[in-house]
CSV table of C-alpha atoms in Angstrom, one decimal:
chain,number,residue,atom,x,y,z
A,28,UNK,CA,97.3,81.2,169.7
A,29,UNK,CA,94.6,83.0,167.7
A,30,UNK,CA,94.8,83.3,163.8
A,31,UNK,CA,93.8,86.4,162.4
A,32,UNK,CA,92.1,86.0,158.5
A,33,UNK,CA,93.9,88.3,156.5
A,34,UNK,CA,91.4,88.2,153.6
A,35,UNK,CA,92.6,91.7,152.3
A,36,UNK,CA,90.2,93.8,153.9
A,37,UNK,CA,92.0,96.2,156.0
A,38,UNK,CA,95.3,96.7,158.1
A,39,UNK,CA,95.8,94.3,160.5
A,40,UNK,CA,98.3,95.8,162.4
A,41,UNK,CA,96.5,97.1,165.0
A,42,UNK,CA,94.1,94.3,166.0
A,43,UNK,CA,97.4,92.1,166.1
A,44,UNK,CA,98.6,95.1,168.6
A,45,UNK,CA,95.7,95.1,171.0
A,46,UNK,CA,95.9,91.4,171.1
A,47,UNK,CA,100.0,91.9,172.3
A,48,UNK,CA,98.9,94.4,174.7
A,49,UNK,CA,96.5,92.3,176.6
A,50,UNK,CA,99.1,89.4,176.0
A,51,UNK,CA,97.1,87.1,173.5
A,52,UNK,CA,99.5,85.6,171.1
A,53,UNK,CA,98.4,85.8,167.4
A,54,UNK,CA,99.3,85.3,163.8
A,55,UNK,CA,98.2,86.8,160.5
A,56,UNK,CA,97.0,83.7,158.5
A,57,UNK,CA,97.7,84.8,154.8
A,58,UNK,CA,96.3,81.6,153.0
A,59,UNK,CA,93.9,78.7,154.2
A,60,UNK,CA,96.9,77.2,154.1
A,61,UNK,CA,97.9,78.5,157.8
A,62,UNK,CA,94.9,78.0,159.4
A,63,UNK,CA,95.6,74.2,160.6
A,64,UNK,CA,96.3,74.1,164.2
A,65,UNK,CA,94.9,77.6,165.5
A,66,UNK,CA,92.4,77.3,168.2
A,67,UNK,CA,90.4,80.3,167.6
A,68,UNK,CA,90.2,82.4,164.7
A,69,UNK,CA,89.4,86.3,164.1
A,70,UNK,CA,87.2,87.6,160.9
A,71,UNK,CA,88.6,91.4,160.8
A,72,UNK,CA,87.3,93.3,158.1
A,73,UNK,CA,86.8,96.9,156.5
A,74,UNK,CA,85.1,98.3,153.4
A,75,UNK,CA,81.9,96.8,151.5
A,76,UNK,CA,79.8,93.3,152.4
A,77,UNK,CA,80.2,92.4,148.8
A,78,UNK,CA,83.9,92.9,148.8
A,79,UNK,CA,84.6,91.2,152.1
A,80,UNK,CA,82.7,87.8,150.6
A,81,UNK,CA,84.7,87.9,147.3
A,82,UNK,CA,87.7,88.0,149.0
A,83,UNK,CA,87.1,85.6,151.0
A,84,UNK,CA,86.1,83.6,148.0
A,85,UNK,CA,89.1,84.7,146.1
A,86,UNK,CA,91.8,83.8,148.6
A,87,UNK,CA,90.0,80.3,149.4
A,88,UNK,CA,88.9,80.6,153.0
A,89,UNK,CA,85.3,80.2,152.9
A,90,UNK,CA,85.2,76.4,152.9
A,91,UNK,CA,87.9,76.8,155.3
A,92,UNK,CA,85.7,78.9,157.3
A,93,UNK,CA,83.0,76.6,157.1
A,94,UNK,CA,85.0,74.0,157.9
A,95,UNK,CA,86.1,75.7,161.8
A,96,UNK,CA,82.5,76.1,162.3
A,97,UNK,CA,82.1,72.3,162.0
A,98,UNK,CA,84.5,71.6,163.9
A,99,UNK,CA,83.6,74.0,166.7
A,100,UNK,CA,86.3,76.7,166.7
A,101,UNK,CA,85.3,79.7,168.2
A,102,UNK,CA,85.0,82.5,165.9
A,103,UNK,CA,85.2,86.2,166.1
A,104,UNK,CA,84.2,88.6,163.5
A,105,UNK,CA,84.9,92.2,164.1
A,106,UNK,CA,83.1,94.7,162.1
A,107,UNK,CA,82.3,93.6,158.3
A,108,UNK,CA,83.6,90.5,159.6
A,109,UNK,CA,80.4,90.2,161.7
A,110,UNK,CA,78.5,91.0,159.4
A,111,UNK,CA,79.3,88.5,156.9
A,112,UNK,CA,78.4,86.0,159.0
A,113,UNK,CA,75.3,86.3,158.3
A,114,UNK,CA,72.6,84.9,155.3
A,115,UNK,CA,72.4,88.0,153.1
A,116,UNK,CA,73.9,91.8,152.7
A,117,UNK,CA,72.7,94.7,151.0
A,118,UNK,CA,75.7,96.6,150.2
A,119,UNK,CA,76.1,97.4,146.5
A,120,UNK,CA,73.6,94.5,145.4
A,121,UNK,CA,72.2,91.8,147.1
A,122,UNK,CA,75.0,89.2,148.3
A,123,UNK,CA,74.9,85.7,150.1
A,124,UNK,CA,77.1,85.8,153.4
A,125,UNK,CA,78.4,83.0,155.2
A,126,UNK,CA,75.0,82.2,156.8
A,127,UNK,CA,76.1,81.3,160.2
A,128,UNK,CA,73.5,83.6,161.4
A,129,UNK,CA,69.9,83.9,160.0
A,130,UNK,CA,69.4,87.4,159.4
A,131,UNK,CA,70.2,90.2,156.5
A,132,UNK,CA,73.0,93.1,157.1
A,133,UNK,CA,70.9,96.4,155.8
A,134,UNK,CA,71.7,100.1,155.2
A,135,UNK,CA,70.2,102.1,157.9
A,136,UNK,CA,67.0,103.9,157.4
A,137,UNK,CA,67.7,107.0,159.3
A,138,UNK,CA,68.0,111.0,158.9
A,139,UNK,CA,71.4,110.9,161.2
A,140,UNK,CA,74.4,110.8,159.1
A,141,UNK,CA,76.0,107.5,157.6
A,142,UNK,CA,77.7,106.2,157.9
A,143,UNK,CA,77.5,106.1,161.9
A,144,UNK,CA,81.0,106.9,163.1
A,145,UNK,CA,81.7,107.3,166.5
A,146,UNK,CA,81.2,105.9,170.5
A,147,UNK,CA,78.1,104.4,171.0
A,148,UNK,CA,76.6,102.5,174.2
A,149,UNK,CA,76.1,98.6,174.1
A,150,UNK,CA,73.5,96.9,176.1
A,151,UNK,CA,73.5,93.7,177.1
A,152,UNK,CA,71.2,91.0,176.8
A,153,UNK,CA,72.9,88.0,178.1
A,154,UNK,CA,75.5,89.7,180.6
A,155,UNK,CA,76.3,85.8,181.7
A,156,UNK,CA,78.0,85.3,178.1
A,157,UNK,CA,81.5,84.7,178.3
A,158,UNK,CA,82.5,88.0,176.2
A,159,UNK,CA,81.1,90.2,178.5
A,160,UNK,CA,82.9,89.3,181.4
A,161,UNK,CA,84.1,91.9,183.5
A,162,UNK,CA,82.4,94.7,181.0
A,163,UNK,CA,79.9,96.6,182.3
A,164,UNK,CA,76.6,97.0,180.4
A,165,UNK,CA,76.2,100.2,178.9
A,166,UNK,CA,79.9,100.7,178.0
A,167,UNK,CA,81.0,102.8,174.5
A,168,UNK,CA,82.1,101.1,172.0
A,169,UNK,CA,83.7,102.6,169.1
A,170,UNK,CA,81.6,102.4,165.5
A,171,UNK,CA,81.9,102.9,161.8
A,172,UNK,CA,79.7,101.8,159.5
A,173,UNK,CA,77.0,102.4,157.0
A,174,UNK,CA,75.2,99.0,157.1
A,175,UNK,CA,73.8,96.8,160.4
A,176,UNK,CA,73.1,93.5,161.5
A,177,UNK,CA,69.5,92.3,162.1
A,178,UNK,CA,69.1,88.4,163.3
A,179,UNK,CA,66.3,86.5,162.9
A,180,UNK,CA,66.8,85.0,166.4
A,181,UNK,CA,66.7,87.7,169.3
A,182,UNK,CA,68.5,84.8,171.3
A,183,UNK,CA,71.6,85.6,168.8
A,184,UNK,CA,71.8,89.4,169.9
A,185,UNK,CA,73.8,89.2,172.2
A,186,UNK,CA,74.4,93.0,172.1
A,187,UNK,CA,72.0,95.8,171.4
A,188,UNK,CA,72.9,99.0,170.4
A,189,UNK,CA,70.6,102.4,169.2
A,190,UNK,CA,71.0,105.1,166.0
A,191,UNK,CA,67.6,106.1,165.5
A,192,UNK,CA,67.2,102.3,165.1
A,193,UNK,CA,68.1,98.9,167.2
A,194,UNK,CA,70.4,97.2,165.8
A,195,UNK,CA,72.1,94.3,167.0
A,196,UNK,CA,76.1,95.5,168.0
A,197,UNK,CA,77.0,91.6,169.5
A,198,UNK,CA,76.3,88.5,168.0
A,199,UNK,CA,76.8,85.1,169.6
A,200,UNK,CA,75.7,81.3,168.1
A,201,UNK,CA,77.1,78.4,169.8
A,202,UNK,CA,80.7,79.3,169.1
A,203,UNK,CA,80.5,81.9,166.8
A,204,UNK,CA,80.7,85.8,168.2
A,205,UNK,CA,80.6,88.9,165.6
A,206,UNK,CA,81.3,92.5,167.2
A,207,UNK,CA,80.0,95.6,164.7
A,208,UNK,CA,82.3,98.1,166.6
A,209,UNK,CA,86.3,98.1,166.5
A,210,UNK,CA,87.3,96.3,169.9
A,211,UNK,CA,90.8,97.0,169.2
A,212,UNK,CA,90.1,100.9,169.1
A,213,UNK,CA,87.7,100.8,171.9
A,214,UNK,CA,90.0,101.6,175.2
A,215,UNK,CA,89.8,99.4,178.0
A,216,UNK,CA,86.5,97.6,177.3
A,217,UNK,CA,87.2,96.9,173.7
A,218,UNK,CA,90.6,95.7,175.2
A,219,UNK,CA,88.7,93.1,177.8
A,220,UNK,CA,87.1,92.0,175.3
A,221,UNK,CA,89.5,90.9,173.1
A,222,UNK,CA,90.8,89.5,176.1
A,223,UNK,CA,87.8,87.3,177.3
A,224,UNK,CA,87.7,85.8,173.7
A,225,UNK,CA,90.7,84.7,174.2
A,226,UNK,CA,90.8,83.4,177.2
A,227,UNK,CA,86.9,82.8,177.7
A,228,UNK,CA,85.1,81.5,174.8
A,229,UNK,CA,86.0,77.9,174.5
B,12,UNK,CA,72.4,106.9,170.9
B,13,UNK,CA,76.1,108.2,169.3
B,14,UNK,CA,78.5,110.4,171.8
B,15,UNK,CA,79.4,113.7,170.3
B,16,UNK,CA,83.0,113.6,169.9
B,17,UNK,CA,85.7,115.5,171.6
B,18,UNK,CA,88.5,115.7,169.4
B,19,UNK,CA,92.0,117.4,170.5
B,20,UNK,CA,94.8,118.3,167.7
B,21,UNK,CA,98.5,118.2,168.4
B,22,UNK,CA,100.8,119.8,165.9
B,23,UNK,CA,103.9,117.9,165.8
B,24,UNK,CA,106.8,119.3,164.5
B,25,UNK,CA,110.3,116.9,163.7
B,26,UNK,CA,108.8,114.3,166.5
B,27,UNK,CA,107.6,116.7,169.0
B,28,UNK,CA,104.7,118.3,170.0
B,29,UNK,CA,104.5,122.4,169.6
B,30,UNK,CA,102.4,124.9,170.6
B,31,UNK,CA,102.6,128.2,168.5
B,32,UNK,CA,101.4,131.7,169.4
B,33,UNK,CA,99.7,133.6,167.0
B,34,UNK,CA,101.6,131.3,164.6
B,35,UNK,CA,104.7,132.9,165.4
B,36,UNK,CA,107.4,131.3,167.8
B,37,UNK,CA,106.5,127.6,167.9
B,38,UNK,CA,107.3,126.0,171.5
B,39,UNK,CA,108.3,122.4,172.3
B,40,UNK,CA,105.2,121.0,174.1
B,41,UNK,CA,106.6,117.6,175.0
B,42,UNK,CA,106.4,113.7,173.6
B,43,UNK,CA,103.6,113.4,171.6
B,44,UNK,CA,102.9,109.7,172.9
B,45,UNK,CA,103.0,111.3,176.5
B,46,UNK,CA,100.6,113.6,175.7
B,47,UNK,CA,98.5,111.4,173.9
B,48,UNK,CA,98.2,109.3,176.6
B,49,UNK,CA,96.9,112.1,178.7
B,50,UNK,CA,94.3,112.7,176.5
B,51,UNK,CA,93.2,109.5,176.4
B,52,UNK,CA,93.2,109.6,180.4
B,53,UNK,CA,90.9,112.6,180.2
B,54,UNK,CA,88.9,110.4,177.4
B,55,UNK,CA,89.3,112.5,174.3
B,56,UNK,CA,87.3,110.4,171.7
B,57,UNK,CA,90.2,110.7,169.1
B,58,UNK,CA,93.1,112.6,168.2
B,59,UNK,CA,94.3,114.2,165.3
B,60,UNK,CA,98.4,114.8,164.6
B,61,UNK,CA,99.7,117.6,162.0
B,62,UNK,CA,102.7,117.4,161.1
B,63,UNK,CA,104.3,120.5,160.2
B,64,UNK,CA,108.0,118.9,159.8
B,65,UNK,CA,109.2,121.1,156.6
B,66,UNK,CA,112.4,118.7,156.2
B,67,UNK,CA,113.5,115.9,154.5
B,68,UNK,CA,113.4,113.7,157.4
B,69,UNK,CA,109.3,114.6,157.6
B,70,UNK,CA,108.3,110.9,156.7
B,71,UNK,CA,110.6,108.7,158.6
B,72,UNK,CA,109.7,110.7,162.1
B,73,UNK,CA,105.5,110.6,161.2
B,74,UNK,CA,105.5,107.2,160.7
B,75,UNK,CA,107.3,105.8,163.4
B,76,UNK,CA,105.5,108.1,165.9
B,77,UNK,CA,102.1,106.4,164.4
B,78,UNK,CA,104.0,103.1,165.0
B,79,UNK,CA,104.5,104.1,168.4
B,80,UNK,CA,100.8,105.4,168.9
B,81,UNK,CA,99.7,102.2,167.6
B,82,UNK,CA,101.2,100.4,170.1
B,83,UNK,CA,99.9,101.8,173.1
B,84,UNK,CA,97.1,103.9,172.3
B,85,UNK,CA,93.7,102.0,171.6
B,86,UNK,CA,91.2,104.4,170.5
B,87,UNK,CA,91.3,106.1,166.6
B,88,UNK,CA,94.1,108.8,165.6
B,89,UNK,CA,94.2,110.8,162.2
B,90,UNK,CA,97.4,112.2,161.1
B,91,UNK,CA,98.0,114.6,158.2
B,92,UNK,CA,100.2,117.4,157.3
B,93,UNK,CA,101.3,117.5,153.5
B,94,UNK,CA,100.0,114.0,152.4
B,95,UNK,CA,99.6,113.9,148.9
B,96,UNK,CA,99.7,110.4,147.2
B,97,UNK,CA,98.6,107.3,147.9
B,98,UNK,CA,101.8,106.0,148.7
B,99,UNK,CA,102.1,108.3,151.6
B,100,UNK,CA,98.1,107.0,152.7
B,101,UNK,CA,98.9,103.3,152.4
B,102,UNK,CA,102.5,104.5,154.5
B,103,UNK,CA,100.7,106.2,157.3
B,104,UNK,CA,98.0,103.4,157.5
B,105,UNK,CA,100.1,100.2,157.5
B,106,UNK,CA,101.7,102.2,160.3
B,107,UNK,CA,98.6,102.2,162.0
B,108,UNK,CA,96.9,105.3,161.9
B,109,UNK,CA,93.0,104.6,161.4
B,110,UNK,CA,92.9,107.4,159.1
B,111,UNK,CA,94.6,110.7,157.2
B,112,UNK,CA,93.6,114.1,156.8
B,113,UNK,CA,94.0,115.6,153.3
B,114,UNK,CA,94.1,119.0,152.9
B,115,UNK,CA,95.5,121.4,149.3
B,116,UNK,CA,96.5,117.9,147.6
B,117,UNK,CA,92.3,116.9,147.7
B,118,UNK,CA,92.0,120.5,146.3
B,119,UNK,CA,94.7,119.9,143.6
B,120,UNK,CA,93.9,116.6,142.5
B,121,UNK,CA,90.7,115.2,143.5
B,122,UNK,CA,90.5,112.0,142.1
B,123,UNK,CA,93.3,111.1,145.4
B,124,UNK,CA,90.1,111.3,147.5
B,125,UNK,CA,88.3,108.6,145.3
B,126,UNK,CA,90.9,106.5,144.5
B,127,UNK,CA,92.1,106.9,148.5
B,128,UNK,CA,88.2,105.6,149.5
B,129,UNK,CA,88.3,102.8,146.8
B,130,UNK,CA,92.0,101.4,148.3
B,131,UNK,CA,91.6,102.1,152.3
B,132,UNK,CA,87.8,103.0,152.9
B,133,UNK,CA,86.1,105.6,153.1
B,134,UNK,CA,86.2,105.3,157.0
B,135,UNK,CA,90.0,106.4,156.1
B,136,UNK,CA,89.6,109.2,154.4
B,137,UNK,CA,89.4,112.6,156.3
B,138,UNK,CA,89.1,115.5,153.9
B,139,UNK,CA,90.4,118.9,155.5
B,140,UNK,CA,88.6,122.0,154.2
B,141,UNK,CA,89.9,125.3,155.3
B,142,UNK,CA,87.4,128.5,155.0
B,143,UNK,CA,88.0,132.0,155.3
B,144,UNK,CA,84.7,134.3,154.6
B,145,UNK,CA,84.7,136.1,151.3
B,146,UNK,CA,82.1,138.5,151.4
B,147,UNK,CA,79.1,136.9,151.8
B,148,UNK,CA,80.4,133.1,151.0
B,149,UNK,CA,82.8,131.5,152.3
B,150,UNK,CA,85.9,130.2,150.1
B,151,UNK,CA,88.1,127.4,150.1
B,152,UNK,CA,91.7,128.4,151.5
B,153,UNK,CA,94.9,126.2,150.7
B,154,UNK,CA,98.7,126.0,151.7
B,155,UNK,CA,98.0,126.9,155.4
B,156,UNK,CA,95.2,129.4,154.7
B,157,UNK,CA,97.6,131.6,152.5
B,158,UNK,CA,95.8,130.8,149.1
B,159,UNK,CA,92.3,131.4,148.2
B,160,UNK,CA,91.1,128.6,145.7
B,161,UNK,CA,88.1,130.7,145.0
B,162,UNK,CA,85.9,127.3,145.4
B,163,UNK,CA,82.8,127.6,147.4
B,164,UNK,CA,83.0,125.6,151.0
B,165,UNK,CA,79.4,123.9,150.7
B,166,UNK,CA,80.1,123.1,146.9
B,167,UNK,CA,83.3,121.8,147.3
B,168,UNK,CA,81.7,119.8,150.9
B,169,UNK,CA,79.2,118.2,148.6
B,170,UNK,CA,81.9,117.1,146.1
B,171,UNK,CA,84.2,116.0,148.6
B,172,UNK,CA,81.4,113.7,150.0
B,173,UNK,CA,80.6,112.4,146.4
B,174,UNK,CA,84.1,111.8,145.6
B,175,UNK,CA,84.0,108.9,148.9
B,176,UNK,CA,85.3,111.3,152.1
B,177,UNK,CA,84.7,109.7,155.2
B,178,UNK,CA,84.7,112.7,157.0
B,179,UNK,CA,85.1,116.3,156.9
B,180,UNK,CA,87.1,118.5,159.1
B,181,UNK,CA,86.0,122.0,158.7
B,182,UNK,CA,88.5,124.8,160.0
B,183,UNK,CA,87.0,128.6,159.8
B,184,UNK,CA,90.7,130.5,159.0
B,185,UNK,CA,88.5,133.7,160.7
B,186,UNK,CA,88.5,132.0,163.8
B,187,UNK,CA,91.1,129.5,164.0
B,188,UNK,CA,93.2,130.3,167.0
B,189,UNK,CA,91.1,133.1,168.7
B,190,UNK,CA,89.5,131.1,171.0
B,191,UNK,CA,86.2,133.4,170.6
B,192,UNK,CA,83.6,130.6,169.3
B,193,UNK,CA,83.0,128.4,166.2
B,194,UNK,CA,81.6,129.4,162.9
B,195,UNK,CA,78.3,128.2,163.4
B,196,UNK,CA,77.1,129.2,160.2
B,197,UNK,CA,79.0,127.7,157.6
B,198,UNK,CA,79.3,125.0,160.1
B,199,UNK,CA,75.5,124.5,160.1
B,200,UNK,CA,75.5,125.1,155.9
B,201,UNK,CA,78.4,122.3,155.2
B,202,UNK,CA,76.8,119.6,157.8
B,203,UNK,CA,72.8,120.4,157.2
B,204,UNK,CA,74.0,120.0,153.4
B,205,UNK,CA,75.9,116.2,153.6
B,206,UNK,CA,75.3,113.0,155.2
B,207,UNK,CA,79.1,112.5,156.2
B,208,UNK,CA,79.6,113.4,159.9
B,209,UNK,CA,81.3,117.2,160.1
B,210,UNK,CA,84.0,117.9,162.8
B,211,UNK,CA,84.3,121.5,163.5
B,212,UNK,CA,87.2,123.1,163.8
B,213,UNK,CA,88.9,127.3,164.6
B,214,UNK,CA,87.9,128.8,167.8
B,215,UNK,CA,87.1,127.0,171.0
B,216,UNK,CA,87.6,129.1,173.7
B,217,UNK,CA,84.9,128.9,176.2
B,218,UNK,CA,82.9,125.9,177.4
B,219,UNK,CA,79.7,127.5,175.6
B,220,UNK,CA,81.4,127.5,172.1
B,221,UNK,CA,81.5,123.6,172.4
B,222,UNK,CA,77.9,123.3,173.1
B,223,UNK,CA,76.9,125.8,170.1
B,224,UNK,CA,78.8,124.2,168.0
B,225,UNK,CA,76.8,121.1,168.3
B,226,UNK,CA,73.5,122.7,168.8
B,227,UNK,CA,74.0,125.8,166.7
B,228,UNK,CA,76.2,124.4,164.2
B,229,UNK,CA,75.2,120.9,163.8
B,230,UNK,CA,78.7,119.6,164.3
B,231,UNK,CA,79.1,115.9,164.6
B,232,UNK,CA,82.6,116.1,166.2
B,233,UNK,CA,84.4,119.7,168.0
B,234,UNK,CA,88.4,120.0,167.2
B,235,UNK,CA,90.0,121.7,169.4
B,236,UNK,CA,94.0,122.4,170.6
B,237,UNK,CA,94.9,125.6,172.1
B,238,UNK,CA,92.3,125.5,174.5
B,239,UNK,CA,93.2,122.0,175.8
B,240,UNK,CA,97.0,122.3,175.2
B,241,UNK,CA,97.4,125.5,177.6
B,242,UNK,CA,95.0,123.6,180.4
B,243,UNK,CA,92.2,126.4,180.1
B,244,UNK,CA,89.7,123.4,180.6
B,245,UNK,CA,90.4,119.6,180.3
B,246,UNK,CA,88.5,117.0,177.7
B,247,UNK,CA,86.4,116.1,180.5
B,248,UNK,CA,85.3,119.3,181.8
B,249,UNK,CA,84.5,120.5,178.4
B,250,UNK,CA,82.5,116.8,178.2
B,251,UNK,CA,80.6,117.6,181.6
B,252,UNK,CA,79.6,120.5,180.6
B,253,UNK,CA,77.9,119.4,177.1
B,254,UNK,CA,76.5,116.6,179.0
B,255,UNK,CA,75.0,119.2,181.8
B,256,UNK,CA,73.3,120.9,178.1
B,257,UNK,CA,71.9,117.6,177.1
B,258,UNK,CA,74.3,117.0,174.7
B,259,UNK,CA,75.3,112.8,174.5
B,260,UNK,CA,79.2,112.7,175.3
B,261,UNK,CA,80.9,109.7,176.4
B,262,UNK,CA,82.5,110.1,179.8
């Protein structure tokens, strides 16, 4: 059973639909409160960096948060849940994230129009990681956003993808995973990938 | 590097999709799920559903077709047709559509477009601007193209951006329906002039309309219905051929 954080950044709905489809069981956890006893957790997320952290502030599930990491639950962010997995963001100010990854979320630097919105290509650097199985390299993902992820560590991109800039599209420490595009609108692949983190990342 | 997106529109009409001709005598066109799952077979990037139910039961039979979509479709779909408050937005979206088109309400009121972006995203918010050529501008066109606003398209574009629009569909009222090419102009004027992608809309016919719409008109995204509803070319021929002009599609 995967918990979904519902830390009021976006309808749900949907990732809890692709998650049916592919016949992983989840929950919506509405307080930190219902986190105890889920075995993996999901970070879903639209809107602003800033935002995302003070919500997750305000409804009480960044110590909670902190806490999974300790104790080794796997972790998936999806979208402005990957990204505030990381040290810092730039969106609207300069905010602290939850520093699971070294590295800084910034706006990109590009004459192409932002925000990027649309299917992209992902390459991968480790295909071996459990995410990836049975996804080609080079697949389309599907995008939107204004800001991206840099790491500090290349060994944490796990996924690379290109708008004007490299940026890094998959994120993997240890247990923790962090997608930038929307897996549950991305057909078949975004689909298997849901999958493989539920059935995969241990 | 992003994939130019190939974007069909069904009109749906009290649950059903229908195909009209020359706006008059409106066909049924089947089950708009079953036709949305072609679509997605032929890998149309997203779709886009109008509703053009005039009756009371309008809301009910939108929202639990985007229920329905939501369930077995996994790639983005935009519905509009008459939305107006943010009720109806936050109706649509916990229904699970990924975003809504707003068309003469935007023009009416447009603080909905701000206060739309501030409560769902501005990844949500499709703004869609209908133009008819006025001389030598090109004016903003309400209520189905019947009323001109007298705003200038880029102006109004610009503001729309400001105001937190996602997106922008841009449908030339000249065009719309002939199948006989784009407007590549005011295309090229409204996207060259904002940083929000532009999906161009009114008069794909022919395979080369798609390609100068990109490459001519600077279109992020091509809309398209008649010429995929009535089978003149599928999603992915119209995607081979781009692709054979150099043009990045997913396929």
């Amino acid at each position: 059973m995967i918990g979904i954080i519902n830390y009021r950044a976006g309808n749900l709905q949907n990732l809890q639909n692709s998650l049916e489809f592919v016949g992983v069981k989840s929950k919506i956890l509405n307080s930190p409160a219902e986190m105890k006893g889920f075995e993996k957790l999901i970070l879903p997320g639209v809107g602003a960096f800033g935002h995302a952290i003070k919500n997750l502030q305000d409804y009480g599930f960044w110590e909670p948060l902190e806490k999974a990491v300790e104790k080794r639950i796997p972790i998936l962010g999806i979208c402005v849940g990957m990204q505030v997995l990381f040290s810092t963001g730039f969106e609207v100010g300069k905010h602290p994230g939850l520093g699971l990854i070294p590295g800084e979320v910034r706006r990109f630097q590009t004459k192409l129009k932002v925000p990027q919105i649309g299917w992209n290509r992902v390459r991968f650097e480790n295909p071996e990681n459990p995410l990836l199985k049975n996804i080609e390299d080079q697949r389309w993902f599907y995008f939107v956003h204004s800001y991206a992820c840099f790491p500090d560590e290349l060994n944490h991109q796990l996924g690379t993808t290109n708008y004007d800039v490299d940026f890094c599209s998959i994120v993997s420490r240890d247990k923790i995973w962090g997608v930038q595009f929307h897996p549950e609108k991305s057909q078949r692949d975004g689909l298997q990938l849901l999958k493989n983190f539920a059935t995969n990342c241990q | 590097m992003l994939a130019t997106r190939i974007i069909p529109c069904l009109d749906v009409k009290e649950g059903r999709v229908v195909k009209g001709v020359n706006f008059l005598g409106l066909k049924d066109a089947g089950d708009p799920l079953e036709l949305a799952i072609k679509y997605n077979e032929q890998s149309a990037d997203e779709l886009v559903f109008l509703d053009i139910t005039a009756t009371n039961q309008k809301r009910e039979t939108i929202l639990e077709l985007a229920s329905r979509l939501a369930r077995e479709l996994f790639i983005p779909f935009t519905i509009g047709g008459g939305i107006s408050t943010i009720k109806q937005i936050e109706e649509i979206v916990t229904a699970g559509a990924d975003k809504v088109s707003i068309n003469s309400a935007a023009v009416k009121r447009p603080e909905l477009i701000t206060e739309g972006a501030e409560q769902f995203g501005s990844q949500c918010i499709v703004i869609a601007i209908d133009v008819k050529r006025v001389g030598k501008e090109w004016h903003v066109f309400t209520h189905s193209g019947q009323k001109d606003t007298g705003l200038d398209a880029v102006l109004w574009a610009k503001e729309v951006q400001d105001r937190g629009a996602g997106e922008i569909l841009l449908t030339s009222m000249d065009r719309d329906g002939q199948q006989d090419g784009f407007d590549l102009e005011i295309n090229r004027r409204i996207s060259e002039s904002l940083h929000i992608p532009v999906i161009a809309s009114g008069g794909g016919g022919k395979l080369e309309h798609f390609v100068e719409a990109v490459t001519k008109g600077k279109a992020d995204a091509v809309l398209a219905a008649s010429v995929f509803h009535y089978g003149t070319y599928s999603i992915n021929q119209v995607k081979e051929f781009m692709s054979s002009k150099g043009i990045t599609v997913r396929l």
